[in-house]
Every structure is written in C-alpha cells, then in structure tokens.
CSV table of C-alpha atoms in Angstrom, one decimal:
chain,number,residue,atom,x,y,z
A,1,UNK,CA,39.8,41.1,-16.5
A,2,UNK,CA,37.5,43.9,-14.2
A,3,UNK,CA,34.3,43.5,-16.6
A,4,UNK,CA,35.3,39.8,-16.6
A,5,UNK,CA,34.4,39.5,-12.9
A,6,UNK,CA,31.2,42.7,-12.9
A,7,UNK,CA,29.7,40.0,-15.2
A,8,UNK,CA,30.5,36.8,-13.6
A,9,UNK,CA,28.4,38.8,-11.0
A,10,UNK,CA,26.1,40.2,-13.6
A,11,UNK,CA,24.5,36.4,-14.4
A,12,UNK,CA,25.1,34.8,-10.9
A,13,UNK,CA,22.3,37.4,-9.4
A,14,UNK,CA,19.7,37.1,-12.9
A,15,UNK,CA,20.1,33.4,-11.8
A,16,UNK,CA,20.4,33.2,-8.0
A,17,UNK,CA,17.0,36.3,-8.7
A,18,UNK,CA,15.1,33.1,-11.0
A,19,UNK,CA,15.2,30.4,-9.0
A,20,UNK,CA,13.2,31.6,-6.0
A,21,UNK,CA,14.5,29.9,-3.4
A,22,UNK,CA,11.4,27.6,-1.0
A,23,UNK,CA,11.1,25.2,1.5
A,24,UNK,CA,9.6,21.9,1.3
A,25,UNK,CA,7.8,21.8,4.8
A,26,UNK,CA,4.2,21.9,2.3
A,27,UNK,CA,5.2,19.3,-0.1
A,28,UNK,CA,4.1,16.4,-1.0
A,29,UNK,CA,4.3,13.2,-3.3
A,30,UNK,CA,1.3,11.7,-5.2
A,31,UNK,CA,1.7,8.6,-7.3
A,32,UNK,CA,-0.2,8.0,-10.0
A,33,UNK,CA,-0.2,3.9,-9.4
A,34,UNK,CA,-1.5,3.0,-13.6
A,35,UNK,CA,1.1,5.7,-15.5
A,36,UNK,CA,3.9,4.9,-13.2
A,37,UNK,CA,4.2,8.5,-12.4
A,38,UNK,CA,4.3,11.0,-9.2
A,39,UNK,CA,3.8,14.1,-8.7
A,40,UNK,CA,4.9,16.9,-6.8
A,41,UNK,CA,2.5,18.2,-5.2
A,42,UNK,CA,2.1,22.1,-2.9
A,43,UNK,CA,-0.5,21.9,0.4
A,44,UNK,CA,-0.6,26.0,0.9
A,45,UNK,CA,-2.5,26.3,-2.2
A,46,UNK,CA,-2.8,23.2,-3.5
A,47,UNK,CA,-1.5,23.1,-6.2
A,48,UNK,CA,0.3,20.9,-8.6
A,49,UNK,CA,3.8,21.3,-9.5
A,50,UNK,CA,5.8,18.9,-11.2
A,51,UNK,CA,5.0,15.7,-12.5
A,52,UNK,CA,7.6,13.2,-13.5
A,53,UNK,CA,7.0,9.6,-15.4
A,54,UNK,CA,9.8,6.3,-15.3
A,55,UNK,CA,8.8,4.8,-12.5
A,56,UNK,CA,7.3,1.0,-13.0
A,57,UNK,CA,4.8,-0.4,-11.3
A,58,UNK,CA,3.4,1.5,-8.5
A,59,UNK,CA,0.1,-1.1,-7.7
A,60,UNK,CA,1.2,-0.3,-3.8
A,61,UNK,CA,3.6,1.9,-4.2
A,62,UNK,CA,4.9,3.9,-0.7
A,63,UNK,CA,7.6,6.0,-0.3
A,64,UNK,CA,9.8,8.5,2.4
A,65,UNK,CA,11.4,11.4,2.3
A,66,UNK,CA,15.4,12.4,3.1
A,67,UNK,CA,15.5,14.1,6.5
A,68,UNK,CA,16.3,16.8,5.2
A,69,UNK,CA,12.6,16.6,3.1
A,70,UNK,CA,14.1,17.4,-0.2
A,71,UNK,CA,14.3,12.8,-1.8
A,72,UNK,CA,11.4,11.2,-1.8
A,73,UNK,CA,12.2,7.6,-1.9
A,74,UNK,CA,9.2,5.8,-4.1
A,75,UNK,CA,9.4,1.8,-3.7
A,76,UNK,CA,7.6,0.7,-6.7
A,77,UNK,CA,6.0,-3.3,-6.6
A,78,UNK,CA,8.5,-4.4,-10.0
A,79,UNK,CA,11.7,-3.8,-7.0
A,80,UNK,CA,11.9,-0.4,-8.3
A,81,UNK,CA,13.8,1.8,-6.2
A,82,UNK,CA,13.5,5.6,-7.1
A,83,UNK,CA,14.8,8.7,-5.8
A,84,UNK,CA,12.3,11.9,-6.9
A,85,UNK,CA,13.5,15.5,-6.4
A,86,UNK,CA,11.3,17.3,-5.0
A,87,UNK,CA,13.0,20.5,-5.2
A,88,UNK,CA,14.4,20.3,-8.6
A,89,UNK,CA,11.0,18.3,-10.0
A,90,UNK,CA,13.4,15.2,-11.9
A,91,UNK,CA,14.8,11.4,-11.2
A,92,UNK,CA,17.5,12.2,-9.0
A,93,UNK,CA,18.8,8.6,-9.1
A,94,UNK,CA,16.5,5.4,-10.2
A,95,UNK,CA,17.6,1.6,-9.6
A,96,UNK,CA,15.9,-2.0,-9.9
A,97,UNK,CA,16.7,-3.9,-7.3
A,98,UNK,CA,14.9,-7.1,-6.9
A,99,UNK,CA,11.7,-8.6,-9.0
A,100,UNK,CA,8.8,-8.5,-6.7
A,101,UNK,CA,8.3,-5.0,-3.9
A,102,UNK,CA,6.2,-4.9,-1.1
A,103,UNK,CA,8.1,-1.0,0.7
A,104,UNK,CA,10.6,0.3,2.8
A,105,UNK,CA,11.9,2.8,5.6
A,106,UNK,CA,15.0,4.9,6.6
A,107,UNK,CA,17.2,5.3,9.5
A,108,UNK,CA,17.0,7.2,11.9
A,109,UNK,CA,19.8,9.2,10.9
A,110,UNK,CA,19.0,9.2,7.5
A,111,UNK,CA,21.7,7.2,6.0
A,112,UNK,CA,19.9,4.2,4.5
A,113,UNK,CA,17.6,2.7,3.0
A,114,UNK,CA,15.4,0.0,3.4
A,115,UNK,CA,13.7,-1.8,1.2
A,116,UNK,CA,11.4,-4.9,2.3
A,117,UNK,CA,11.4,-7.9,-1.4
A,118,UNK,CA,8.4,-10.8,-2.1
A,119,UNK,CA,11.3,-12.1,-5.0
A,120,UNK,CA,13.2,-12.3,-3.7
A,121,UNK,CA,11.7,-12.6,0.1
A,122,UNK,CA,14.4,-10.4,1.8
A,123,UNK,CA,15.0,-7.0,2.9
A,124,UNK,CA,18.4,-5.4,0.6
A,125,UNK,CA,19.7,-1.9,2.3
A,126,UNK,CA,21.4,0.7,0.9
A,127,UNK,CA,22.7,3.7,0.4
A,128,UNK,CA,20.6,6.8,0.7
A,129,UNK,CA,23.0,8.5,-1.3
A,130,UNK,CA,23.4,6.6,-3.6
A,131,UNK,CA,21.6,3.7,-3.8
A,132,UNK,CA,24.7,1.5,-4.3
A,133,UNK,CA,24.1,-1.2,-2.5
A,134,UNK,CA,25.9,-2.2,1.4
A,135,UNK,CA,22.9,-5.6,2.4
A,136,UNK,CA,21.9,-8.3,1.3
A,137,UNK,CA,18.8,-9.6,4.0
A,138,UNK,CA,17.8,-13.1,2.2
A,139,UNK,CA,14.5,-14.0,4.7
A,140,UNK,CA,14.5,-17.9,5.0
A,141,UNK,CA,12.9,-20.1,8.1
A,142,UNK,CA,15.6,-21.5,10.3
A,143,UNK,CA,16.7,-24.1,7.8
A,144,UNK,CA,13.8,-24.3,5.2
A,145,UNK,CA,15.2,-23.5,1.7
A,146,UNK,CA,11.6,-20.5,1.1
A,147,UNK,CA,11.7,-17.4,1.0
A,148,UNK,CA,9.2,-15.4,2.4
A,149,UNK,CA,7.8,-12.3,1.6
A,150,UNK,CA,8.7,-9.5,4.0
A,151,UNK,CA,5.9,-6.9,4.7
A,152,UNK,CA,5.5,-4.5,7.7
A,153,UNK,CA,8.9,-3.2,7.0
A,154,UNK,CA,9.7,-0.3,9.2
A,155,UNK,CA,12.3,1.8,11.1
A,156,UNK,CA,12.9,2.1,15.5
A,157,UNK,CA,14.9,4.5,17.3
A,158,UNK,CA,18.5,2.6,17.7
A,159,UNK,CA,19.5,2.2,14.1
A,160,UNK,CA,16.9,-0.6,13.2
A,161,UNK,CA,14.8,-2.1,11.1
A,162,UNK,CA,11.4,-4.6,12.1
A,163,UNK,CA,9.8,-6.3,10.1
A,164,UNK,CA,7.8,-9.1,9.8
A,165,UNK,CA,8.2,-12.5,7.2
A,166,UNK,CA,4.2,-13.2,6.1
A,167,UNK,CA,5.4,-17.1,4.7
A,168,UNK,CA,7.4,-17.7,7.6
A,169,UNK,CA,5.4,-15.7,10.9
A,170,UNK,CA,8.4,-14.2,12.6
A,171,UNK,CA,9.3,-10.4,13.0
A,172,UNK,CA,13.2,-9.3,12.1
A,173,UNK,CA,14.8,-6.8,13.8
A,174,UNK,CA,18.5,-5.9,11.9
A,175,UNK,CA,20.5,-3.3,14.5
A,176,UNK,CA,22.3,-1.4,11.4
A,177,UNK,CA,25.2,-0.2,13.4
A,178,UNK,CA,27.3,-2.2,10.9
A,179,UNK,CA,25.6,-1.4,7.6
A,180,UNK,CA,27.6,-4.1,5.9
A,181,UNK,CA,26.7,-6.7,8.0
A,182,UNK,CA,22.6,-5.8,10.2
A,183,UNK,CA,22.6,-8.7,13.4
A,184,UNK,CA,19.5,-9.9,13.4
A,185,UNK,CA,17.2,-10.6,15.8
A,186,UNK,CA,14.8,-12.8,14.9
A,187,UNK,CA,11.1,-14.3,16.4
A,188,UNK,CA,9.8,-17.7,16.0
A,189,UNK,CA,5.6,-18.6,16.6
A,190,UNK,CA,4.6,-14.5,16.3
A,191,UNK,CA,1.1,-16.1,14.3
A,192,UNK,CA,-0.4,-16.8,11.3
A,193,UNK,CA,0.9,-15.1,7.7
A,194,UNK,CA,1.1,-11.9,9.5
A,195,UNK,CA,1.0,-9.1,6.3
A,196,UNK,CA,1.5,-5.8,7.4
A,197,UNK,CA,3.4,-4.3,10.2
A,198,UNK,CA,3.6,-1.2,12.2
A,199,UNK,CA,4.7,1.2,14.9
A,200,UNK,CA,3.7,3.4,17.9
A,201,UNK,CA,5.1,6.8,17.0
A,202,UNK,CA,7.0,7.0,19.4
A,203,UNK,CA,8.9,3.5,17.9
A,204,UNK,CA,8.8,1.6,21.5
A,205,UNK,CA,5.8,-1.2,20.2
A,206,UNK,CA,5.6,-3.0,16.6
A,207,UNK,CA,2.7,-4.1,15.7
A,208,UNK,CA,3.0,-6.8,13.1
A,209,UNK,CA,-1.4,-7.7,11.8
A,210,UNK,CA,-1.8,-11.0,11.1
A,211,UNK,CA,-4.1,-12.2,8.4
A,212,UNK,CA,-4.4,-15.9,8.7
A,213,UNK,CA,-5.9,-16.0,13.0
A,214,UNK,CA,-7.9,-13.1,14.1
A,215,UNK,CA,-5.2,-11.9,16.9
A,216,UNK,CA,-1.8,-9.4,16.6
A,217,UNK,CA,1.4,-9.4,17.9
A,218,UNK,CA,3.3,-6.6,19.4
A,219,UNK,CA,6.9,-6.6,19.8
A,220,UNK,CA,8.1,-4.6,23.3
A,221,UNK,CA,11.3,-2.9,21.1
A,222,UNK,CA,12.3,-1.0,24.8
A,223,UNK,CA,11.7,-4.6,26.6
A,224,UNK,CA,12.3,-7.2,23.4
A,225,UNK,CA,13.9,-10.4,25.9
A,226,UNK,CA,10.4,-10.0,26.5
A,227,UNK,CA,8.9,-11.7,23.3
A,228,UNK,CA,6.3,-11.5,21.1
A,229,UNK,CA,2.4,-12.0,22.6
A,230,UNK,CA,-0.1,-11.9,20.8
A,231,UNK,CA,-3.2,-9.0,21.2
A,232,UNK,CA,-6.8,-8.7,20.9
A,233,UNK,CA,-6.8,-13.0,20.2
A,234,UNK,CA,-9.2,-14.4,18.7
A,235,UNK,CA,-11.4,-10.6,18.3
A,236,UNK,CA,-13.9,-12.4,15.8
A,237,UNK,CA,-15.9,-14.8,18.5
A,238,UNK,CA,-16.0,-17.4,16.6
A,239,UNK,CA,-17.7,-16.1,13.9
A,240,UNK,CA,-16.7,-17.3,9.9
A,241,UNK,CA,-14.4,-13.6,8.4
A,242,UNK,CA,-16.2,-12.2,5.3
A,243,UNK,CA,-14.1,-12.4,1.8
A,244,UNK,CA,-11.3,-10.1,2.1
A,245,UNK,CA,-12.0,-8.3,-1.4
A,246,UNK,CA,-8.8,-6.1,-0.2
A,247,UNK,CA,-6.2,-6.6,2.6
A,248,UNK,CA,-6.5,-3.9,4.9
A,249,UNK,CA,-2.5,-1.4,5.5
A,250,UNK,CA,-1.4,-0.2,9.3
A,251,UNK,CA,0.5,1.8,7.5
A,252,UNK,CA,0.7,4.7,9.9
A,253,UNK,CA,-0.5,3.7,14.2
A,254,UNK,CA,-3.7,5.3,14.5
A,255,UNK,CA,-4.0,6.5,18.3
A,256,UNK,CA,-5.8,8.8,20.1
A,257,UNK,CA,-6.8,9.1,24.0
A,258,UNK,CA,-4.6,6.6,25.1
A,259,UNK,CA,-6.1,4.8,21.9
A,260,UNK,CA,-5.4,2.5,19.7
A,261,UNK,CA,-7.5,2.1,16.2
A,262,UNK,CA,-6.9,-0.9,14.2
A,263,UNK,CA,-8.7,-2.4,11.1
A,264,UNK,CA,-10.6,-5.9,11.7
A,265,UNK,CA,-10.0,-8.6,9.0
A,266,UNK,CA,-13.0,-9.7,7.5
A,267,UNK,CA,-14.8,-7.7,9.3
A,268,UNK,CA,-16.5,-4.3,8.9
A,269,UNK,CA,-15.2,-3.1,12.6
A,270,UNK,CA,-12.3,-0.7,13.8
A,271,UNK,CA,-11.0,-2.2,16.7
A,272,UNK,CA,-10.3,0.4,19.6
A,273,UNK,CA,-6.9,-1.7,22.3
A,274,UNK,CA,-5.8,0.3,25.2
A,275,UNK,CA,-2.1,0.4,24.8
A,276,UNK,CA,-2.3,1.3,29.4
A,277,UNK,CA,-3.0,-3.1,29.0
A,278,UNK,CA,-2.8,-3.6,25.2
A,279,UNK,CA,-6.9,-5.5,25.3
A,280,UNK,CA,-10.0,-4.6,23.8
A,281,UNK,CA,-11.5,-0.9,24.3
A,282,UNK,CA,-14.3,-1.1,21.8
A,283,UNK,CA,-15.2,-1.6,18.5
A,284,UNK,CA,-16.8,0.9,15.8
A,285,UNK,CA,-18.8,-0.6,13.3
A,286,UNK,CA,-18.5,1.1,10.0
A,287,UNK,CA,-19.8,0.6,6.8
A,288,UNK,CA,-17.4,-2.4,4.6
A,289,UNK,CA,-13.9,-3.5,5.9
A,290,UNK,CA,-11.7,-1.5,6.8
A,291,UNK,CA,-8.4,-0.6,4.2
A,292,UNK,CA,-7.2,2.5,6.4
A,293,UNK,CA,-8.1,4.0,9.6
A,294,UNK,CA,-5.5,6.5,10.3
A,295,UNK,CA,-6.2,9.6,12.7
A,296,UNK,CA,-6.7,13.1,12.3
A,297,UNK,CA,-3.0,14.8,14.2
A,298,UNK,CA,-4.9,16.0,17.2
A,299,UNK,CA,-6.1,12.5,17.1
A,300,UNK,CA,-9.9,14.5,17.5
A,301,UNK,CA,-10.9,12.0,14.7
A,302,UNK,CA,-11.0,8.3,12.8
A,303,UNK,CA,-10.9,8.4,9.3
A,304,UNK,CA,-11.5,4.4,7.0
A,305,UNK,CA,-11.8,3.8,4.2
A,306,UNK,CA,-13.3,-0.2,2.7
A,307,UNK,CA,-12.5,-2.7,1.2
A,308,UNK,CA,-14.6,-3.3,-2.1
A,309,UNK,CA,-17.2,-3.1,-3.1
A,310,UNK,CA,-17.6,-0.3,-0.2
A,311,UNK,CA,-14.6,1.4,-1.5
A,312,UNK,CA,-16.7,4.9,-2.3
A,313,UNK,CA,-17.5,5.2,1.1
A,314,UNK,CA,-15.4,7.7,4.0
A,315,UNK,CA,-16.5,7.3,7.5
A,316,UNK,CA,-15.5,10.2,10.3
A,317,UNK,CA,-15.2,8.0,13.9
A,318,UNK,CA,-15.5,10.3,17.1
A,319,UNK,CA,-12.4,9.3,19.5
A,320,UNK,CA,-14.7,10.3,22.2
A,321,UNK,CA,-17.9,9.0,22.1
A,322,UNK,CA,-17.1,6.3,19.6
A,323,UNK,CA,-19.5,6.7,17.0
A,324,UNK,CA,-19.5,7.1,13.6
A,325,UNK,CA,-19.9,10.9,13.9
A,326,UNK,CA,-19.9,11.9,9.2
A,327,UNK,CA,-19.8,9.5,6.2
A,328,UNK,CA,-19.0,10.7,3.0
A,329,UNK,CA,-19.5,9.8,-1.0
A,330,UNK,CA,-16.8,11.1,-2.1
A,331,UNK,CA,-16.2,8.5,-5.9
A,332,UNK,CA,-15.5,5.0,-6.6
A,333,UNK,CA,-12.5,4.3,-5.3
A,334,UNK,CA,-11.1,6.2,-2.4
A,335,UNK,CA,-7.6,4.5,-1.6
A,336,UNK,CA,-5.7,6.1,0.3
A,337,UNK,CA,-6.3,9.8,2.7
A,338,UNK,CA,-3.4,11.8,4.1
A,339,UNK,CA,-4.0,15.0,7.0
A,340,UNK,CA,-2.0,17.7,6.2
A,341,UNK,CA,0.3,18.4,9.1
A,342,UNK,CA,-1.8,20.2,11.5
A,343,UNK,CA,-5.1,18.0,10.0
A,344,UNK,CA,-7.2,20.5,9.4
A,345,UNK,CA,-7.6,18.5,5.6
A,346,UNK,CA,-6.9,15.9,4.6
A,347,UNK,CA,-6.8,14.5,0.9
A,348,UNK,CA,-8.1,11.6,-0.6
A,349,UNK,CA,-7.2,10.1,-3.8
A,350,UNK,CA,-10.3,8.9,-6.0
A,351,UNK,CA,-8.8,6.3,-8.5
A,352,UNK,CA,-11.8,5.6,-10.4
A,353,UNK,CA,-12.9,9.9,-11.6
A,354,UNK,CA,-8.7,10.4,-11.3
A,355,UNK,CA,-9.3,12.7,-8.9
A,356,UNK,CA,-7.3,13.4,-5.9
A,357,UNK,CA,-10.0,15.6,-3.0
A,358,UNK,CA,-8.9,17.3,-0.2
A,359,UNK,CA,-11.5,18.0,2.1
A,360,UNK,CA,-11.9,20.0,5.3
A,361,UNK,CA,-12.0,18.1,9.0
A,362,UNK,CA,-14.1,20.8,10.4
A,363,UNK,CA,-17.2,21.6,8.1
A,364,UNK,CA,-16.9,17.8,5.7
A,365,UNK,CA,-17.1,20.0,2.9
A,366,UNK,CA,-14.3,19.2,0.0
A,367,UNK,CA,-12.8,22.2,-0.5
A,368,UNK,CA,-11.2,21.5,-3.8
A,369,UNK,CA,-9.6,18.6,-6.1
A,370,UNK,CA,-7.1,17.9,-8.5
A,371,UNK,CA,-7.2,15.7,-10.6
A,372,UNK,CA,-4.9,13.7,-10.7
A,373,UNK,CA,-3.8,9.6,-13.3
A,374,UNK,CA,-5.2,6.8,-11.0
A,375,UNK,CA,-4.4,8.1,-8.4
A,376,UNK,CA,-3.0,5.8,-4.9
A,377,UNK,CA,-1.1,7.2,-2.5
A,378,UNK,CA,-0.5,10.3,-0.9
A,379,UNK,CA,2.8,11.7,1.6
A,380,UNK,CA,3.6,14.5,2.4
A,381,UNK,CA,7.0,16.3,3.4
A,382,UNK,CA,6.4,16.0,8.0
A,383,UNK,CA,6.1,12.0,7.6
A,384,UNK,CA,10.4,12.9,7.4
A,385,UNK,CA,10.4,13.8,10.8
A,386,UNK,CA,8.3,11.2,12.4
A,387,UNK,CA,9.9,7.6,13.2
A,388,UNK,CA,8.1,5.2,11.0
A,389,UNK,CA,6.7,7.8,7.9
B,1,UNK,CA,-11.5,-19.3,-29.3
B,2,UNK,CA,-11.2,-20.8,-33.0
B,3,UNK,CA,-14.5,-19.1,-35.1
B,4,UNK,CA,-17.3,-21.8,-36.4
B,5,UNK,CA,-17.1,-21.0,-40.2
B,6,UNK,CA,-20.8,-23.4,-40.7
B,7,UNK,CA,-23.7,-23.5,-39.9
B,8,UNK,CA,-23.3,-26.8,-38.7
B,9,UNK,CA,-20.9,-25.4,-36.5
B,10,UNK,CA,-22.5,-23.1,-35.1
B,11,UNK,CA,-25.5,-25.3,-34.3
B,12,UNK,CA,-22.4,-27.8,-32.5
B,13,UNK,CA,-21.5,-24.9,-30.8
B,14,UNK,CA,-24.4,-23.4,-29.4
B,15,UNK,CA,-24.8,-26.6,-28.2
B,16,UNK,CA,-21.0,-27.3,-26.2
B,17,UNK,CA,-22.3,-23.6,-25.0
B,18,UNK,CA,-25.4,-24.9,-23.4
B,19,UNK,CA,-24.3,-28.7,-22.3
B,20,UNK,CA,-21.4,-26.6,-20.6
B,21,UNK,CA,-23.2,-24.1,-18.9
B,22,UNK,CA,-21.6,-21.4,-19.1
B,23,UNK,CA,-18.7,-21.3,-22.5
B,24,UNK,CA,-19.3,-18.8,-25.4
B,25,UNK,CA,-22.0,-16.4,-23.5
B,26,UNK,CA,-22.3,-12.9,-24.7
B,27,UNK,CA,-20.9,-10.6,-23.0
B,28,UNK,CA,-21.2,-7.2,-23.4
B,29,UNK,CA,-18.9,-4.8,-24.8
B,30,UNK,CA,-19.3,-2.4,-22.0
B,31,UNK,CA,-19.3,-5.2,-19.3
B,32,UNK,CA,-16.1,-6.1,-20.6
B,33,UNK,CA,-14.1,-3.1,-20.1
B,34,UNK,CA,-16.0,-3.0,-16.0
B,35,UNK,CA,-14.0,-6.3,-15.4
B,36,UNK,CA,-11.3,-6.1,-17.2
B,37,UNK,CA,-10.5,-2.9,-15.2
B,38,UNK,CA,-11.6,-5.6,-11.6
B,39,UNK,CA,-8.9,-7.5,-13.7
B,40,UNK,CA,-6.3,-4.8,-13.5
B,41,UNK,CA,-7.5,-2.7,-10.5
B,42,UNK,CA,-8.9,-4.9,-7.8
B,43,UNK,CA,-6.8,-8.1,-9.0
B,44,UNK,CA,-4.2,-6.2,-9.2
B,45,UNK,CA,-4.0,-4.6,-5.8
B,46,UNK,CA,-2.6,-8.3,-4.9
B,47,UNK,CA,-0.9,-9.3,-8.2
B,48,UNK,CA,0.6,-6.8,-9.2
B,49,UNK,CA,-0.8,-4.2,-12.1
B,50,UNK,CA,0.9,-5.9,-14.8
B,51,UNK,CA,-0.1,-9.1,-13.6
B,52,UNK,CA,3.6,-10.0,-12.1
B,53,UNK,CA,1.9,-10.8,-8.8
B,54,UNK,CA,2.7,-9.6,-5.9
B,55,UNK,CA,1.0,-11.3,-2.3
B,56,UNK,CA,-0.3,-13.5,-4.4
B,57,UNK,CA,1.4,-15.2,-7.4
B,58,UNK,CA,1.2,-14.1,-11.0
B,59,UNK,CA,-1.6,-14.0,-13.5
B,60,UNK,CA,0.3,-14.1,-16.9
B,61,UNK,CA,0.1,-16.2,-19.6
B,62,UNK,CA,2.9,-17.8,-18.9
B,63,UNK,CA,2.8,-18.2,-15.6
B,64,UNK,CA,-0.6,-20.4,-15.7
B,65,UNK,CA,0.7,-21.7,-18.7
B,66,UNK,CA,-0.9,-25.7,-18.3
B,67,UNK,CA,-3.3,-24.9,-15.8
B,68,UNK,CA,-7.3,-26.0,-16.0
B,69,UNK,CA,-9.3,-22.9,-17.7
B,70,UNK,CA,-12.1,-24.8,-15.1
B,71,UNK,CA,-10.0,-24.7,-12.5
B,72,UNK,CA,-9.1,-21.1,-12.5
B,73,UNK,CA,-12.9,-20.1,-13.1
B,74,UNK,CA,-13.4,-21.8,-9.8
B,75,UNK,CA,-10.6,-20.3,-7.4
B,76,UNK,CA,-12.0,-17.0,-9.4
B,77,UNK,CA,-15.6,-17.8,-8.0
B,78,UNK,CA,-14.6,-19.3,-5.0
B,79,UNK,CA,-11.7,-18.3,-3.5
B,80,UNK,CA,-8.9,-20.1,-2.2
B,81,UNK,CA,-8.8,-21.0,1.5
B,82,UNK,CA,-6.2,-20.6,3.7
B,83,UNK,CA,-4.9,-18.3,1.7
B,84,UNK,CA,-6.4,-14.4,1.6
B,85,UNK,CA,-7.1,-15.1,-2.0
B,86,UNK,CA,-11.7,-14.3,-1.3
B,87,UNK,CA,-14.8,-15.3,-3.6
B,88,UNK,CA,-15.3,-12.6,-6.4
B,89,UNK,CA,-19.1,-13.7,-7.3
B,90,UNK,CA,-20.7,-11.6,-5.7
B,91,UNK,CA,-18.3,-9.4,-8.5
B,92,UNK,CA,-19.0,-11.5,-11.6
B,93,UNK,CA,-21.6,-14.4,-13.0
B,94,UNK,CA,-19.3,-17.4,-13.4
B,95,UNK,CA,-19.5,-16.9,-17.5
B,96,UNK,CA,-18.0,-13.9,-16.5
B,97,UNK,CA,-15.2,-15.7,-15.2
B,98,UNK,CA,-14.9,-18.5,-17.8
B,99,UNK,CA,-14.5,-14.4,-20.3
B,100,UNK,CA,-11.7,-13.5,-17.6
B,101,UNK,CA,-9.7,-17.2,-17.5
B,102,UNK,CA,-9.7,-16.7,-21.4
B,103,UNK,CA,-8.4,-13.4,-20.9
B,104,UNK,CA,-6.0,-13.8,-18.8
B,105,UNK,CA,-4.7,-17.4,-20.6
B,106,UNK,CA,-4.0,-15.6,-24.2
B,107,UNK,CA,-2.3,-13.2,-22.5
B,108,UNK,CA,-4.3,-10.1,-23.3
B,109,UNK,CA,-3.5,-7.9,-20.5
B,110,UNK,CA,-0.4,-9.2,-20.1
B,111,UNK,CA,2.1,-6.3,-20.0
B,112,UNK,CA,4.4,-5.6,-23.3
C-alpha cells in the first residue's frame, strides 16, 4: 500500500515537472483567414507556440479573450464561434451559431459572449463557459419584418452590450443583468449605414462610423437620455467621396493627448477630434484611404494602414505635430496591426507575402518576421483587461 | 464556354467577339491568377472568402442564378451607388470583368 502511494506521488511529480507552468500575458492569436486556422504566438521571444486548424471561414474574423486570458473566442464569418485554449493549444469548444457573422464581445463580468450576426441579423448571447445559448436578439426595426445586419458590437460598463443596426441606422443598448431576458433600449435615426462602432477606453462614449453620410454618431453612455448626436457632420465638405475598396474599421479607440483619431470614409485623411467638445481638431492627409487607425499604447504615435491600392503602405502620425513622420512599405496587403502591451513593438500581418512582421516603434526597423498563411487579424491577450477589447 | 468545332464556327465566334467588343478576349494565365486572388481576397472582404456573403450579398452560382452577365459586369466595373460596392474599373478591364462574371456564374470559385 505504502509502495503504491509512493509510486503515485512519484508519477504526479513527474507529470508536473514535464508541464512547466506558464502565464498567458505575453501570448497572442493570429488569424490565418484563408486556411481557417489560427496561430498562438508568444511576444517576448516572438515565437509560434501552436497552429490550430478547423475554425471555418475566417474572413474578417476577430476575437475576444476570457478574463483569465486563457481562452480566445474566435468569431468567424460563417457564424462559427470557437473557444480556443491558449495553454493547451487546441479547440475547447466550437459551435456554428448563425449563417453569417461579423464579430463579438465579452461581458464586463466575463460570463457572457455576444455575437453580432448578418444572417439572420441580430445578436446572440452565450455563456462564456459552455457556449450555451442564453438569448437571441433579432435586429428588426420597428414593425418591419426585415432584419438588419448588426455591426460595431461592444461591451460597456453596467453589464451592457452596445451595437449598431447597419441597414436600419439604429444604436441599441442591451442590459444583460438578466442574461436570458436582455432589456433593450433603442436609438433610431442615428445616421445612414453605420458600418462599425467602438467605445472610448473608459467605456463612456459609443461612436458609430457612418458609411452613408459624412459624420459619426455619438452616444454618451453615462447620459443616454441625451440621445445620439452627430459629430463631424459633413466632414467631406460636399466633395464627392472616393470609391472605397475596403471598409474602414473602428477596431479600438485611437486616442492620444485628448484627441481621437478616426478614418475618414472615401477620403485619404485621418480625422482628429477634440474629445472635450467633439469638434474637429484637425485632419491629416495620408497616403490612401485609412482602414485601421491605431494609437501606440502611450499615445505618442498613431499608425495607419490603407485600402487597396495603397495596402502595401503604413504611415505613422506624430500626435504632437499631427504630421506623418514615417512611411513604411512592409509588403503587399498589410491588413492589421497590434502593439505589444506597452508599445515598444508593433506586429503587422502582410497577407500576400504570407508573413507577420514585427517593427520597433522607436527605430521603425523590422526586427522579426514570422511565417503565416494569409494572416489577417492579430490579437494579444492584454485586450482581456480592456473595456471593449 | 462551348468550343467551336470547325473553321466557320471559329470565324463566327471571332466576329461575335469583335461585335460585342469584350467577350472571349484572351486573358493570360498569370492575369487569371491575379483576378482570382482579387476575387477571393478583396471581393471576399465584403462578400466572404467563400463568396457566401457578408456586408455585401452572396456571389455563389446559386445566388447569381438568372442574373444577366452584362448587368454583373456593369456592377463590377462601375459599382452600385448608394451601397458600399465600389467601381473596380481601375483594377481591371471590361474583358477581365467579363471573365470574372463567367467564373462567378460557373461557380468556379465557390467553396466545395
């Protein structure tokens, strides 16, 4: 008997010695959009830890992290919702929850996953733990039978999800205190064709970018009774917009020095908004039509990538002078950028070169390059602890 | 596309190509590969990599069934005002757009 106990203790020791514990704070996930796979990477030594296949159509895929930053919830175009275990390097659970989806969010308390769907248009709510369906919010406008595509879904303080109805031009707040019975508050006539939305890092202001007109729709979540108001109305000054070969994104709120930076639609400009009064504080002429406009975490620089045919270019804006201080040509089809948590490096996916490149943000030199199969989104785990990842 | 079997057929086909001005133009294999890449990757941004739709509608053979090729070519080249569909004429010629329409209508790029 004693021998048996000894043997078991020895085995337990052996197993724990083999599996060295590690944290997840320097991990990330790269979407390989065409192959339907993801890579798990580690940003300290810039290495690939695992490649996981079988996630479906990952065009425009995005993800959020669980609050312990162990799991990534990947939202696929084909309605797939896949929970990936970063430490074990494998799929923990996967469901196909709709015909066509665009993104998602995780609730403030980390217990709920919300997915915004194009087909059928609406939002579905799942438990983060088991991906069990808790609620279905169809995005029908008024008495209309027609459902709207849902975009710009974010989480906000107060256990809320906020999202926009692309076709109907509405913003909805879903209070999730009772996850099976979301309480909806709807704001109508917020502007034509909201294409994406984001929330300020403090969770106070929700902003939807408008495709159908020049301007943005702003909702103060601290004072929702004041309703949605338009900012930067008519920023195109009546000029005909250029054709848009890739929709801009409002992935994460780019703010620096009290200003917010957003892509202009159909114009080769980055718009600068003074967040004190939400008036235009300037605009920066850039190399093409911006897709992502992202601030380095310290706010000293804003990095911009572009729609075709300028998608081989990255420009860096200095936030003190509002001048473009660097133009980089990383390669064909730069789709996304992600900063390391404190911003000393930025990773970018260069889709048509099948690479993810890492640049030093001080010297603008490329310091590393990792092979990846048609990479698109790059997401690091510190997002787990941000309001609206 | 049906291949003409004899000379008269070839001449007729050539004449009809001249007449329509665009159809049957030669597109090199490398250019075809570029167009397919554009279709999957860039059109795919809005229409889905499997062309089953996204912000833009599905472009599968089933979804396009019954649509007139000339209308599809016009939409590709000139876009659809009032929607996010942009004009792609700076990226391709009319014969190249016709070739893409053919690819779409035949479902060549559809996912298995």
